[in-house]
Amino acid sequence: MLKLGIEKVKELGYKGITVEGNYKFYNKVGFQTSSEYNIFPTSGIPMKEPRCMMCQETYKGSLDGIHGYIVYDMYYNA
């Protein structure tokens, strides 16, 4: 199912995908720690394991020049 989702994101023309989860699993399907792309979690939410925030380019170089923070406002507004 994950591979189908990745293919759909590519088909729709998105530049990348972010996930949060077990880095040991997601690294196996091509995700890298998001900080390698200069993408970080918002500072208000401490992460016990920073490697669990990951990104994957949809094509080589698609995240070049992209940087910033993942905003977790949904947790505050739920």
PDB file of N, CA, C and O in Angstrom:
ATOM      1  N   MET A   1       0.817  -1.168   0.000  1.00  0.00           N
ATOM      2  CA  MET A   1       0.000   0.000   0.000  1.00  0.00           C
ATOM      3  C   MET A   1       0.877   1.254   0.000  1.00  0.00           C
ATOM      4  O   MET A   1       0.558   2.218  -0.684  1.00  0.00           O
ATOM      5  N   LEU A   2       1.956   1.228   0.763  1.00  0.00           N
ATOM      6  CA  LEU A   2       2.857   2.374   0.808  1.00  0.00           C
ATOM      7  C   LEU A   2       3.441   2.667  -0.574  1.00  0.00           C
ATOM      8  O   LEU A   2       3.479   3.818  -1.008  1.00  0.00           O
ATOM      9  N   LYS A   3       3.863   1.631  -1.264  1.00  0.00           N
ATOM     10  CA  LYS A   3       4.436   1.817  -2.596  1.00  0.00           C
ATOM     11  C   LYS A   3       3.410   2.402  -3.563  1.00  0.00           C
ATOM     12  O   LYS A   3       3.741   3.249  -4.389  1.00  0.00           O
ATOM     13  N   LEU A   4       2.156   1.984  -3.453  1.00  0.00           N
ATOM     14  CA  LEU A   4       1.099   2.556  -4.291  1.00  0.00           C
ATOM     15  C   LEU A   4       0.900   4.040  -3.980  1.00  0.00           C
ATOM     16  O   LEU A   4       0.709   4.848  -4.879  1.00  0.00           O
ATOM     17  N   GLY A   5       0.941   4.383  -2.693  1.00  0.00           N
ATOM     18  CA  GLY A   5       0.808   5.777  -2.289  1.00  0.00           C
ATOM     19  C   GLY A   5       1.945   6.635  -2.825  1.00  0.00           C
ATOM     20  O   GLY A   5       1.726   7.746  -3.308  1.00  0.00           O
ATOM     21  N   ILE A   6       3.154   6.124  -2.756  1.00  0.00           N
ATOM     22  CA  ILE A   6       4.314   6.849  -3.278  1.00  0.00           C
ATOM     23  C   ILE A   6       4.159   7.070  -4.781  1.00  0.00           C
ATOM     24  O   ILE A   6       4.403   8.173  -5.286  1.00  0.00           O
ATOM     25  N   GLU A   7       3.741   6.059  -5.494  1.00  0.00           N
ATOM     26  CA  GLU A   7       3.545   6.191  -6.942  1.00  0.00           C
ATOM     27  C   GLU A   7       2.453   7.211  -7.265  1.00  0.00           C
ATOM     28  O   GLU A   7       2.583   7.984  -8.213  1.00  0.00           O
ATOM     29  N   LYS A   8       1.383   7.243  -6.481  1.00  0.00           N
ATOM     30  CA  LYS A   8       0.296   8.200  -6.708  1.00  0.00           C
ATOM     31  C   LYS A   8       0.778   9.633  -6.485  1.00  0.00           C
ATOM     32  O   LYS A   8       0.453  10.536  -7.257  1.00  0.00           O
ATOM     33  N   VAL A   9       1.576   9.846  -5.453  1.00  0.00           N
ATOM     34  CA  VAL A   9       2.137  11.171  -5.177  1.00  0.00           C
ATOM     35  C   VAL A   9       3.006  11.626  -6.352  1.00  0.00           C
ATOM     36  O   VAL A   9       2.927  12.773  -6.784  1.00  0.00           O
ATOM     37  N   LYS A  10       3.804  10.727  -6.876  1.00  0.00           N
ATOM     38  CA  LYS A  10       4.646  11.044  -8.033  1.00  0.00           C
ATOM     39  C   LYS A  10       3.777  11.379  -9.246  1.00  0.00           C
ATOM     40  O   LYS A  10       4.032  12.353  -9.955  1.00  0.00           O
ATOM     41  N   GLU A  11       2.751  10.576  -9.460  1.00  0.00           N
ATOM     42  CA  GLU A  11       1.836  10.778 -10.583  1.00  0.00           C
ATOM     43  C   GLU A  11       1.153  12.151 -10.509  1.00  0.00           C
ATOM     44  O   GLU A  11       0.935  12.799 -11.530  1.00  0.00           O
ATOM     45  N   LEU A  12       0.837  12.594  -9.301  1.00  0.00           N
ATOM     46  CA  LEU A  12       0.170  13.885  -9.111  1.00  0.00           C
ATOM     47  C   LEU A  12       1.121  15.080  -9.200  1.00  0.00           C
ATOM     48  O   LEU A  12       0.690  16.222  -9.168  1.00  0.00           O
ATOM     49  N   GLY A  13       2.423  14.809  -9.288  1.00  0.00           N
ATOM     50  CA  GLY A  13       3.397  15.865  -9.502  1.00  0.00           C
ATOM     51  C   GLY A  13       3.927  16.557  -8.262  1.00  0.00           C
ATOM     52  O   GLY A  13       4.530  17.625  -8.360  1.00  0.00           O
ATOM     53  N   TYR A  14       3.741  15.958  -7.093  1.00  0.00           N
ATOM     54  CA  TYR A  14       4.299  16.550  -5.870  1.00  0.00           C
ATOM     55  C   TYR A  14       5.813  16.390  -5.856  1.00  0.00           C
ATOM     56  O   TYR A  14       6.357  15.447  -6.420  1.00  0.00           O
ATOM     57  N   LYS A  15       6.495  17.311  -5.185  1.00  0.00           N
ATOM     58  CA  LYS A  15       7.959  17.293  -5.134  1.00  0.00           C
ATOM     59  C   LYS A  15       8.512  16.289  -4.130  1.00  0.00           C
ATOM     60  O   LYS A  15       9.628  15.815  -4.278  1.00  0.00           O
ATOM     61  N   GLY A  16       7.759  16.012  -3.077  1.00  0.00           N
ATOM     62  CA  GLY A  16       8.267  15.111  -2.066  1.00  0.00           C
ATOM     63  C   GLY A  16       7.190  14.652  -1.116  1.00  0.00           C
ATOM     64  O   GLY A  16       6.040  15.105  -1.181  1.00  0.00           O
ATOM     65  N   ILE A  17       7.590  13.754  -0.237  1.00  0.00           N
ATOM     66  CA  ILE A  17       6.694  13.157   0.744  1.00  0.00           C
ATOM     67  C   ILE A  17       7.376  13.256   2.102  1.00  0.00           C
ATOM     68  O   ILE A  17       8.573  12.993   2.215  1.00  0.00           O
ATOM     69  N   THR A  18       6.618  13.612   3.128  1.00  0.00           N
ATOM     70  CA  THR A  18       7.144  13.555   4.492  1.00  0.00           C
ATOM     71  C   THR A  18       6.352  12.525   5.276  1.00  0.00           C
ATOM     72  O   THR A  18       5.152  12.371   5.082  1.00  0.00           O
ATOM     73  N   VAL A  19       7.043  11.809   6.124  1.00  0.00           N
ATOM     74  CA  VAL A  19       6.409  10.839   7.016  1.00  0.00           C
ATOM     75  C   VAL A  19       7.064  10.944   8.382  1.00  0.00           C
ATOM     76  O   VAL A  19       8.190  11.438   8.521  1.00  0.00           O
ATOM     77  N   GLU A  20       6.344  10.486   9.378  1.00  0.00           N
ATOM     78  CA  GLU A  20       6.903  10.382  10.719  1.00  0.00           C
ATOM     79  C   GLU A  20       6.630   8.968  11.193  1.00  0.00           C
ATOM     80  O   GLU A  20       5.486   8.506  11.158  1.00  0.00           O
ATOM     81  N   GLY A  21       7.677   8.274  11.561  1.00  0.00           N
ATOM     82  CA  GLY A  21       7.507   6.895  11.999  1.00  0.00           C
ATOM     83  C   GLY A  21       8.842   6.225  12.238  1.00  0.00           C
ATOM     84  O   GLY A  21       9.858   6.887  12.415  1.00  0.00           O
ATOM     85  N   ASN A  22       8.842   4.928  12.197  1.00  0.00           N
ATOM     86  CA  ASN A  22      10.031   4.139  12.470  1.00  0.00           C
ATOM     87  C   ASN A  22      11.029   4.282  11.321  1.00  0.00           C
ATOM     88  O   ASN A  22      10.809   3.755  10.229  1.00  0.00           O
ATOM     89  N   TYR A  23      12.109   4.989  11.570  1.00  0.00           N
ATOM     90  CA  TYR A  23      13.100   5.243  10.514  1.00  0.00           C
ATOM     91  C   TYR A  23      13.723   3.954   9.991  1.00  0.00           C
ATOM     92  O   TYR A  23      14.113   3.877   8.833  1.00  0.00           O
ATOM     93  N   LYS A  24      13.800   2.937  10.805  1.00  0.00           N
ATOM     94  CA  LYS A  24      14.380   1.668  10.343  1.00  0.00           C
ATOM     95  C   LYS A  24      13.523   1.056   9.238  1.00  0.00           C
ATOM     96  O   LYS A  24      14.049   0.428   8.329  1.00  0.00           O
ATOM     97  N   PHE A  25      12.208   1.255   9.308  1.00  0.00           N
ATOM     98  CA  PHE A  25      11.315   0.764   8.266  1.00  0.00           C
ATOM     99  C   PHE A  25      11.345   1.689   7.053  1.00  0.00           C
ATOM    100  O   PHE A  25      11.560   1.251   5.928  1.00  0.00           O
ATOM    101  N   TYR A  26      11.113   2.992   7.275  1.00  0.00           N
ATOM    102  CA  TYR A  26      10.982   3.918   6.154  1.00  0.00           C
ATOM    103  C   TYR A  26      12.280   4.108   5.369  1.00  0.00           C
ATOM    104  O   TYR A  26      12.243   4.377   4.176  1.00  0.00           O
ATOM    105  N   ASN A  27      13.424   3.952   6.017  1.00  0.00           N
ATOM    106  CA  ASN A  27      14.700   4.018   5.287  1.00  0.00           C
ATOM    107  C   ASN A  27      14.780   2.916   4.237  1.00  0.00           C
ATOM    108  O   ASN A  27      15.359   3.116   3.167  1.00  0.00           O
ATOM    109  N   LYS A  28      14.174   1.780   4.502  1.00  0.00           N
ATOM    110  CA  LYS A  28      14.208   0.651   3.571  1.00  0.00           C
ATOM    111  C   LYS A  28      13.438   0.931   2.288  1.00  0.00           C
ATOM    112  O   LYS A  28      13.675   0.282   1.275  1.00  0.00           O
ATOM    113  N   VAL A  29      12.499   1.886   2.326  1.00  0.00           N
ATOM    114  CA  VAL A  29      11.709   2.204   1.128  1.00  0.00           C
ATOM    115  C   VAL A  29      12.079   3.572   0.557  1.00  0.00           C
ATOM    116  O   VAL A  29      11.306   4.188  -0.166  1.00  0.00           O
ATOM    117  N   GLY A  30      13.284   4.056   0.899  1.00  0.00           N
ATOM    118  CA  GLY A  30      13.817   5.230   0.235  1.00  0.00           C
ATOM    119  C   GLY A  30      13.685   6.561   0.953  1.00  0.00           C
ATOM    120  O   GLY A  30      14.062   7.595   0.407  1.00  0.00           O
ATOM    121  N   PHE A  31      13.155   6.572   2.170  1.00  0.00           N
ATOM    122  CA  PHE A  31      13.053   7.827   2.915  1.00  0.00           C
ATOM    123  C   PHE A  31      14.366   8.102   3.637  1.00  0.00           C
ATOM    124  O   PHE A  31      15.080   7.192   4.018  1.00  0.00           O
ATOM    125  N   GLN A  32      14.665   9.400   3.802  1.00  0.00           N
ATOM    126  CA  GLN A  32      15.860   9.829   4.536  1.00  0.00           C
ATOM    127  C   GLN A  32      15.426  10.802   5.628  1.00  0.00           C
ATOM    128  O   GLN A  32      14.384  11.454   5.513  1.00  0.00           O
ATOM    129  N   THR A  33      16.239  10.922   6.644  1.00  0.00           N
ATOM    130  CA  THR A  33      15.939  11.865   7.716  1.00  0.00           C
ATOM    131  C   THR A  33      15.719  13.244   7.114  1.00  0.00           C
ATOM    132  O   THR A  33      16.508  13.702   6.292  1.00  0.00           O
ATOM    133  N   SER A  34      14.633  13.896   7.513  1.00  0.00           N
ATOM    134  CA  SER A  34      14.237  15.166   6.892  1.00  0.00           C
ATOM    135  C   SER A  34      15.286  16.259   7.048  1.00  0.00           C
ATOM    136  O   SER A  34      15.406  17.121   6.181  1.00  0.00           O
ATOM    137  N   SER A  35      16.064  16.220   8.122  1.00  0.00           N
ATOM    138  CA  SER A  35      17.082  17.255   8.317  1.00  0.00           C
ATOM    139  C   SER A  35      18.135  17.228   7.208  1.00  0.00           C
ATOM    140  O   SER A  35      18.778  18.239   6.944  1.00  0.00           O
ATOM    141  N   GLU A  36      18.281  16.096   6.515  1.00  0.00           N
ATOM    142  CA  GLU A  36      19.202  16.028   5.381  1.00  0.00           C
ATOM    143  C   GLU A  36      18.725  16.911   4.230  1.00  0.00           C
ATOM    144  O   GLU A  36      19.499  17.266   3.346  1.00  0.00           O
ATOM    145  N   TYR A  37      17.432  17.260   4.243  1.00  0.00           N
ATOM    146  CA  TYR A  37      16.849  18.156   3.240  1.00  0.00           C
ATOM    147  C   TYR A  37      16.584  19.545   3.821  1.00  0.00           C
ATOM    148  O   TYR A  37      15.887  20.350   3.213  1.00  0.00           O
ATOM    149  N   ASN A  38      17.109  19.822   5.026  1.00  0.00           N
ATOM    150  CA  ASN A  38      16.856  21.083   5.730  1.00  0.00           C
ATOM    151  C   ASN A  38      15.375  21.286   6.028  1.00  0.00           C
ATOM    152  O   ASN A  38      14.861  22.398   5.986  1.00  0.00           O
ATOM    153  N   ILE A  39      14.687  20.204   6.337  1.00  0.00           N
ATOM    154  CA  ILE A  39      13.290  20.233   6.752  1.00  0.00           C
ATOM    155  C   ILE A  39      13.243  19.671   8.173  1.00  0.00           C
ATOM    156  O   ILE A  39      13.755  18.583   8.437  1.00  0.00           O
ATOM    157  N   PHE A  40      12.631  20.447   9.090  1.00  0.00           N
ATOM    158  CA  PHE A  40      12.659  20.115  10.506  1.00  0.00           C
ATOM    159  C   PHE A  40      11.250  20.149  11.102  1.00  0.00           C
ATOM    160  O   PHE A  40      10.385  20.852  10.587  1.00  0.00           O
ATOM    161  N   PRO A  41      11.027  19.420  12.203  1.00  0.00           N
ATOM    162  CA  PRO A  41       9.749  19.550  12.905  1.00  0.00           C
ATOM    163  C   PRO A  41       9.695  20.905  13.615  1.00  0.00           C
ATOM    164  O   PRO A  41      10.736  21.474  13.932  1.00  0.00           O
ATOM    165  N   THR A  42       8.496  21.426  13.838  1.00  0.00           N
ATOM    166  CA  THR A  42       8.381  22.696  14.553  1.00  0.00           C
ATOM    167  C   THR A  42       8.997  22.562  15.930  1.00  0.00           C
ATOM    168  O   THR A  42       8.973  21.496  16.534  1.00  0.00           O
ATOM    169  N   SER A  43       9.531  23.659  16.424  1.00  0.00           N
ATOM    170  CA  SER A  43      10.264  23.622  17.686  1.00  0.00           C
ATOM    171  C   SER A  43       9.366  23.376  18.891  1.00  0.00           C
ATOM    172  O   SER A  43       9.849  22.971  19.932  1.00  0.00           O
ATOM    173  N   GLY A  44       8.063  23.604  18.786  1.00  0.00           N
ATOM    174  CA  GLY A  44       7.170  23.438  19.928  1.00  0.00           C
ATOM    175  C   GLY A  44       6.887  21.994  20.286  1.00  0.00           C
ATOM    176  O   GLY A  44       6.375  21.707  21.355  1.00  0.00           O
ATOM    177  N   ILE A  45       7.205  21.073  19.400  1.00  0.00           N
ATOM    178  CA  ILE A  45       6.936  19.649  19.642  1.00  0.00           C
ATOM    179  C   ILE A  45       8.270  18.917  19.735  1.00  0.00           C
ATOM    180  O   ILE A  45       8.924  18.694  18.730  1.00  0.00           O
ATOM    181  N   PRO A  46       8.709  18.594  20.956  1.00  0.00           N
ATOM    182  CA  PRO A  46       9.996  17.891  21.066  1.00  0.00           C
ATOM    183  C   PRO A  46       9.897  16.471  20.525  1.00  0.00           C
ATOM    184  O   PRO A  46       8.904  15.781  20.740  1.00  0.00           O
ATOM    185  N   MET A  47      10.893  16.068  19.802  1.00  0.00           N
ATOM    186  CA  MET A  47      10.927  14.709  19.265  1.00  0.00           C
ATOM    187  C   MET A  47      11.963  13.908  20.037  1.00  0.00           C
ATOM    188  O   MET A  47      13.120  14.322  20.131  1.00  0.00           O
ATOM    189  N   LYS A  48      11.548  12.790  20.563  1.00  0.00           N
ATOM    190  CA  LYS A  48      12.481  11.930  21.298  1.00  0.00           C
ATOM    191  C   LYS A  48      13.528  11.348  20.368  1.00  0.00           C
ATOM    192  O   LYS A  48      14.660  11.126  20.755  1.00  0.00           O
ATOM    193  N   GLU A  49      13.146  11.101  19.118  1.00  0.00           N
ATOM    194  CA  GLU A  49      14.063  10.529  18.131  1.00  0.00           C
ATOM    195  C   GLU A  49      13.936  11.327  16.837  1.00  0.00           C
ATOM    196  O   GLU A  49      13.011  11.123  16.057  1.00  0.00           O
ATOM    197  N   PRO A  50      14.850  12.289  16.599  1.00  0.00           N
ATOM    198  CA  PRO A  50      14.756  13.157  15.419  1.00  0.00           C
ATOM    199  C   PRO A  50      14.795  12.415  14.080  1.00  0.00           C
ATOM    200  O   PRO A  50      14.291  12.921  13.092  1.00  0.00           O
ATOM    201  N   ARG A  51      15.348  11.213  14.068  1.00  0.00           N
ATOM    202  CA  ARG A  51      15.409  10.461  12.808  1.00  0.00           C
ATOM    203  C   ARG A  51      14.035   9.975  12.349  1.00  0.00           C
ATOM    204  O   ARG A  51      13.878   9.538  11.215  1.00  0.00           O
ATOM    205  N   CYS A  52      13.011  10.087  13.203  1.00  0.00           N
ATOM    206  CA  CYS A  52      11.697   9.567  12.816  1.00  0.00           C
ATOM    207  C   CYS A  52      10.941  10.522  11.886  1.00  0.00           C
ATOM    208  O   CYS A  52       9.932  10.142  11.312  1.00  0.00           O
ATOM    209  N   MET A  53      11.425  11.743  11.682  1.00  0.00           N
ATOM    210  CA  MET A  53      10.846  12.661  10.688  1.00  0.00           C
ATOM    211  C   MET A  53      11.643  12.472   9.408  1.00  0.00           C
ATOM    212  O   MET A  53      12.841  12.718   9.360  1.00  0.00           O
ATOM    213  N   MET A  54      10.969  11.978   8.349  1.00  0.00           N
ATOM    214  CA  MET A  54      11.676  11.618   7.126  1.00  0.00           C
ATOM    215  C   MET A  54      11.011  12.187   5.883  1.00  0.00           C
ATOM    216  O   MET A  54       9.835  12.527   5.897  1.00  0.00           O
ATOM    217  N   CYS A  55      11.802  12.299   4.821  1.00  0.00           N
ATOM    218  CA  CYS A  55      11.326  12.793   3.529  1.00  0.00           C
ATOM    219  C   CYS A  55      11.817  11.876   2.420  1.00  0.00           C
ATOM    220  O   CYS A  55      12.809  11.165   2.579  1.00  0.00           O
ATOM    221  N   GLN A  56      11.119  11.963   1.306  1.00  0.00           N
ATOM    222  CA  GLN A  56      11.548  11.269   0.091  1.00  0.00           C
ATOM    223  C   GLN A  56      11.260  12.182  -1.095  1.00  0.00           C
ATOM    224  O   GLN A  56      10.173  12.741  -1.206  1.00  0.00           O
ATOM    225  N   GLU A  57      12.260  12.354  -1.948  1.00  0.00           N
ATOM    226  CA  GLU A  57      12.054  13.106  -3.187  1.00  0.00           C
ATOM    227  C   GLU A  57      11.208  12.264  -4.137  1.00  0.00           C
ATOM    228  O   GLU A  57      11.338  11.047  -4.166  1.00  0.00           O
ATOM    229  N   THR A  58      10.379  12.911  -4.936  1.00  0.00           N
ATOM    230  CA  THR A  58       9.610  12.163  -5.925  1.00  0.00           C
ATOM    231  C   THR A  58      10.405  11.989  -7.212  1.00  0.00           C
ATOM    232  O   THR A  58      10.111  11.112  -8.007  1.00  0.00           O
ATOM    233  N   TYR A  59      11.400  12.832  -7.408  1.00  0.00           N
ATOM    234  CA  TYR A  59      12.365  12.644  -8.491  1.00  0.00           C
ATOM    235  C   TYR A  59      13.659  13.295  -8.059  1.00  0.00           C
ATOM    236  O   TYR A  59      13.666  14.174  -7.197  1.00  0.00           O
ATOM    237  N   LYS A  60      14.771  12.861  -8.596  1.00  0.00           N
ATOM    238  CA  LYS A  60      16.091  13.329  -8.156  1.00  0.00           C
ATOM    239  C   LYS A  60      16.175  14.850  -8.222  1.00  0.00           C
ATOM    240  O   LYS A  60      15.907  15.449  -9.258  1.00  0.00           O
ATOM    241  N   GLY A  61      16.509  15.448  -7.098  1.00  0.00           N
ATOM    242  CA  GLY A  61      16.667  16.896  -7.011  1.00  0.00           C
ATOM    243  C   GLY A  61      15.382  17.665  -6.758  1.00  0.00           C
ATOM    244  O   GLY A  61      15.405  18.886  -6.670  1.00  0.00           O
ATOM    245  N   SER A  62      14.261  16.974  -6.615  1.00  0.00           N
ATOM    246  CA  SER A  62      12.985  17.683  -6.456  1.00  0.00           C
ATOM    247  C   SER A  62      12.891  18.484  -5.160  1.00  0.00           C
ATOM    248  O   SER A  62      12.114  19.430  -5.080  1.00  0.00           O
ATOM    249  N   LEU A  63      13.669  18.127  -4.145  1.00  0.00           N
ATOM    250  CA  LEU A  63      13.640  18.884  -2.899  1.00  0.00           C
ATOM    251  C   LEU A  63      14.818  19.858  -2.775  1.00  0.00           C
ATOM    252  O   LEU A  63      14.975  20.499  -1.735  1.00  0.00           O
ATOM    253  N   ASP A  64      15.620  19.996  -3.830  1.00  0.00           N
ATOM    254  CA  ASP A  64      16.710  20.970  -3.798  1.00  0.00           C
ATOM    255  C   ASP A  64      16.126  22.362  -3.586  1.00  0.00           C
ATOM    256  O   ASP A  64      15.163  22.759  -4.250  1.00  0.00           O
ATOM    257  N   GLY A  65      16.682  23.090  -2.648  1.00  0.00           N
ATOM    258  CA  GLY A  65      16.223  24.454  -2.383  1.00  0.00           C
ATOM    259  C   GLY A  65      15.000  24.536  -1.481  1.00  0.00           C
ATOM    260  O   GLY A  65      14.585  25.617  -1.107  1.00  0.00           O
ATOM    261  N   ILE A  66      14.415  23.395  -1.149  1.00  0.00           N
ATOM    262  CA  ILE A  66      13.277  23.371  -0.232  1.00  0.00           C
ATOM    263  C   ILE A  66      13.833  23.312   1.189  1.00  0.00           C
ATOM    264  O   ILE A  66      14.750  22.552   1.480  1.00  0.00           O
ATOM    265  N   HIS A  67      13.288  24.110   2.084  1.00  0.00           N
ATOM    266  CA  HIS A  67      13.711  24.063   3.485  1.00  0.00           C
ATOM    267  C   HIS A  67      12.588  24.634   4.348  1.00  0.00           C
ATOM    268  O   HIS A  67      11.695  25.301   3.837  1.00  0.00           O
ATOM    269  N   GLY A  68      12.637  24.321   5.616  1.00  0.00           N
ATOM    270  CA  GLY A  68      11.636  24.867   6.522  1.00  0.00           C
ATOM    271  C   GLY A  68      11.236  23.886   7.600  1.00  0.00           C
ATOM    272  O   GLY A  68      12.010  23.002   7.971  1.00  0.00           O
ATOM    273  N   TYR A  69      10.005  24.063   8.082  1.00  0.00           N
ATOM    274  CA  TYR A  69       9.511  23.301   9.219  1.00  0.00           C
ATOM    275  C   TYR A  69       8.178  22.638   8.890  1.00  0.00           C
ATOM    276  O   TYR A  69       7.362  23.214   8.179  1.00  0.00           O
ATOM    277  N   ILE A  70       7.982  21.461   9.438  1.00  0.00           N
ATOM    278  CA  ILE A  70       6.685  20.791   9.384  1.00  0.00           C
ATOM    279  C   ILE A  70       5.882  21.359  10.547  1.00  0.00           C
ATOM    280  O   ILE A  70       6.325  21.328  11.688  1.00  0.00           O
ATOM    281  N   VAL A  71       4.707  21.885  10.270  1.00  0.00           N
ATOM    282  CA  VAL A  71       3.877  22.519  11.297  1.00  0.00           C
ATOM    283  C   VAL A  71       2.878  21.507  11.842  1.00  0.00           C
ATOM    284  O   VAL A  71       2.173  20.853  11.074  1.00  0.00           O
ATOM    285  N   TYR A  72       2.820  21.400  13.151  1.00  0.00           N
ATOM    286  CA  TYR A  72       1.951  20.438  13.816  1.00  0.00           C
ATOM    287  C   TYR A  72       0.709  21.093  14.415  1.00  0.00           C
ATOM    288  O   TYR A  72       0.190  20.639  15.421  1.00  0.00           O
ATOM    289  N   ASP A  73       0.177  22.138  13.796  1.00  0.00           N
ATOM    290  CA  ASP A  73      -1.002  22.813  14.323  1.00  0.00           C
ATOM    291  C   ASP A  73      -2.194  21.879  14.493  1.00  0.00           C
ATOM    292  O   ASP A  73      -3.042  22.104  15.341  1.00  0.00           O
ATOM    293  N   MET A  74      -2.274  20.833  13.693  1.00  0.00           N
ATOM    294  CA  MET A  74      -3.408  19.918  13.777  1.00  0.00           C
ATOM    295  C   MET A  74      -3.511  19.297  15.171  1.00  0.00           C
ATOM    296  O   MET A  74      -4.596  18.980  15.629  1.00  0.00           O
ATOM    297  N   TYR A  75      -2.389  19.142  15.878  1.00  0.00           N
ATOM    298  CA  TYR A  75      -2.441  18.572  17.206  1.00  0.00           C
ATOM    299  C   TYR A  75      -3.059  19.536  18.210  1.00  0.00           C
ATOM    300  O   TYR A  75      -3.649  19.138  19.183  1.00  0.00           O
ATOM    301  N   TYR A  76      -2.896  20.825  17.962  1.00  0.00           N
ATOM    302  CA  TYR A  76      -3.446  21.826  18.860  1.00  0.00           C
ATOM    303  C   TYR A  76      -4.906  22.117  18.565  1.00  0.00           C
ATOM    304  O   TYR A  76      -5.645  22.568  19.420  1.00  0.00           O
ATOM    305  N   ASN A  77      -5.352  21.893  17.346  1.00  0.00           N
ATOM    306  CA  ASN A  77      -6.707  22.223  16.935  1.00  0.00           C
ATOM    307  C   ASN A  77      -7.633  21.022  16.886  1.00  0.00           C
ATOM    308  O   ASN A  77      -8.769  21.126  16.432  1.00  0.00           O
ATOM    309  N   ALA A  78      -7.152  19.873  17.317  1.00  0.00           N
ATOM    310  CA  ALA A  78      -7.971  18.646  17.241  1.00  0.00           C
ATOM    311  C   ALA A  78      -9.059  18.637  18.303  1.00  0.00           C
ATOM    312  O   ALA A  78      -9.013  19.217  19.312  1.00  0.00           O
TER     313      ALA A  78
END
